[in-house]
Amino acid sequence: MRLLSLTPFVSHALALYSTSSFPVRIETRAKLESRLANVHVHIRDQVETPIRYTYGRCLDNSIHNSESVIGESSSEGGARLVWIIPEDITTGGCISAWNSQGVLVGRSAEVKMLLKRRLKKRGLHTIPMDASTGIDTWGPWFDGVKLLEHKNLSAVDAAEAKSKEVVIVGAGMAGLMTYLILHQSGFTNLTLLEASQRLGGRVHTEYLSGGPFDYSYQEMGPMRFPFTRTYQNETYNITDHQIVFQLAAEMNKINNGDRNLSIDFIPWIQSNENGFYYHDGIKLDTGLPPTMKQVADNTSLSISLPLDESTKNTQAKYNAIIRNETMMRAIADNMHRAHKDFLVNGLDGLDGDIWSEYAYFVNYLGASLNDTNFVTGGYDASTFWHAMYEGLYFGATTWKTIDGGLNRLPLSFHPLVDNNTHLDTMIERIQWLEDSQKLNLQWRCNYTDRVFQNATFDYAVMAIPPPQLRKMRLPTLPATIRGAIDGLPFSSACKVALEYKTRFWEHYDPPIIGGQTSTDIPGIGSINYPSYCLNCTGPASLLASYASSDLAELWVSVPEEEHVQYVVDAMAEIHGEVAREQWTGKYARRCWRQDKYESGSWTSPIVGQHQLFLPEFFKTYSNMIFVGEHATYTHSWISSALESGVRGAVQLLLELGLVDEAKDAVEKWMGRWVEVVS
């Protein structure tokens, strides 16, 4: 008689044995759609350690029969494993736990694989935000997070990871966004340090009289958000700016609809055919300049420079590139993919970021230096990418702004962050402590006090602009990231807002309701009429001068009183003496180059810098992560800062092995772009 092996019977019995009866409870809480996953472990009774975890058939009764090894743990209570799933894994198995004697002490329910892409295993180390893990620093990095494959095999104690002491340096929109995501991911030791006395960074609404709903305010930083763009009767959302509206909804939810903290959007009027066109001193019999519509209907009311045929041809070629509707649609739909496509494919097969506007026309199209200089405005190091995304944004069909001022966006964060925020704390030095693998931050209470204050943290998210980073003593950094910090050009803006007793511009015939007036008065730039509280009574404020880039730099050396008086006189020249009579004497002037906490307005990368520097901002150096509008694909917009804040938070989550949380953040904040193709 042949003896039957008992193994099948034992295995069957083990399979029937309730998973809840084992001392080690094992589960996966997220869909296994990529080759990287968290395995959650809870040890309920004493078990001989180390505990080894494997994947294999649900009937296996020996660790030696396992299909693959996941890792091991010696911790008590709760733990989390990072599982790199092999390419050739079979579906429908179970995760098992074995004590030091090889006895089964835990088993999961059947695991179902939903892998969408097979990625090659490259090693066992922390998850970098780079191409080695499928993360594309030139394009849709969030797709890469969804398909991560890399992490060491050691167990991750989620509670310990989330108790790391993390400091966010800078309470602008990038820093606030980073804080929000880490807070919602369960971090318990977050600190926010801000050099100034307020939240918001370059978001700055100036209330000239009263508060938000007295409606005499102007935006001295960002003003509005492009919402939709219409092409051939089809309307497209400008998708990357949707994160602003999503954040507003989230903060309203967090604050339980508190009206004192609410963020509500109203239409912004970007252009108005009744705005004046005051150039070359031309005025009508009314004593006022012609309107935009009148100039469009009668070109004799404007004087334009005569252009050579060659200049006209160069202008036509330039417009064909920056107004290409196919590219505009691509940017509107998915700015990140469009950026990658432009860098790879460029123009006519040429590398997009290598060819500046200037070099492309001169060296490739054979345009004259004179024609090229006129058409490109003399910006010889500008990129076509910048011209295209800005062309999309400023060509928006509809716009939004925040009722009561954009300050209400950072204001909404106060209940969330105040207990962990330290204002008036300008960091001067950061030291890397090799022995403890921590960062020591130093600051002084004032510059007459030579004694430094100190605080030590596990990680630092640097959410401040390059000019401020350049003032700071940082740990020794590789030349690449140091070059990114030191080499990125930073533009500036000067704004002057004037308050008037009434909205006299709304009483012209025809009335100016929002929009802009264009003028060639030197140094004024653009003039913006308020888009809120239309036809209201009482004081109202006009953005009487918005000068940017080189034009703004010229005003920095001019005393404030002289600058303001120049603008007051210019408004009277354009609008008539009513502007002088109606001025209340109140004004706000902000030249961002003079702001010691910002030192400028926005980043203006030159040709080649996206390719060179973006990958560096996706790396972690001495436990420091860099975020901000300078560290992403578009610049000078709130959406740019928010997107970078999401990336920085995800980067830290991956550093700590918190894969589930990283994926959750991606799904929540970048989900409108996640389109993974198998």
XYZ file of C-alpha atoms in Angstrom, residues 307-315 367-368 371:
12
model
C 7.256 97.489 -41.194
C 9.385 96.113 -43.984
C 7.982 93.131 -45.859
C 10.721 90.950 -44.378
C 9.695 92.009 -40.864
C 6.052 91.240 -41.654
C 7.041 87.785 -42.911
C 9.070 87.104 -39.764
C 6.142 88.296 -37.628
C 15.677 86.103 -40.754
C 17.699 89.297 -40.416
C 13.614 91.652 -38.103
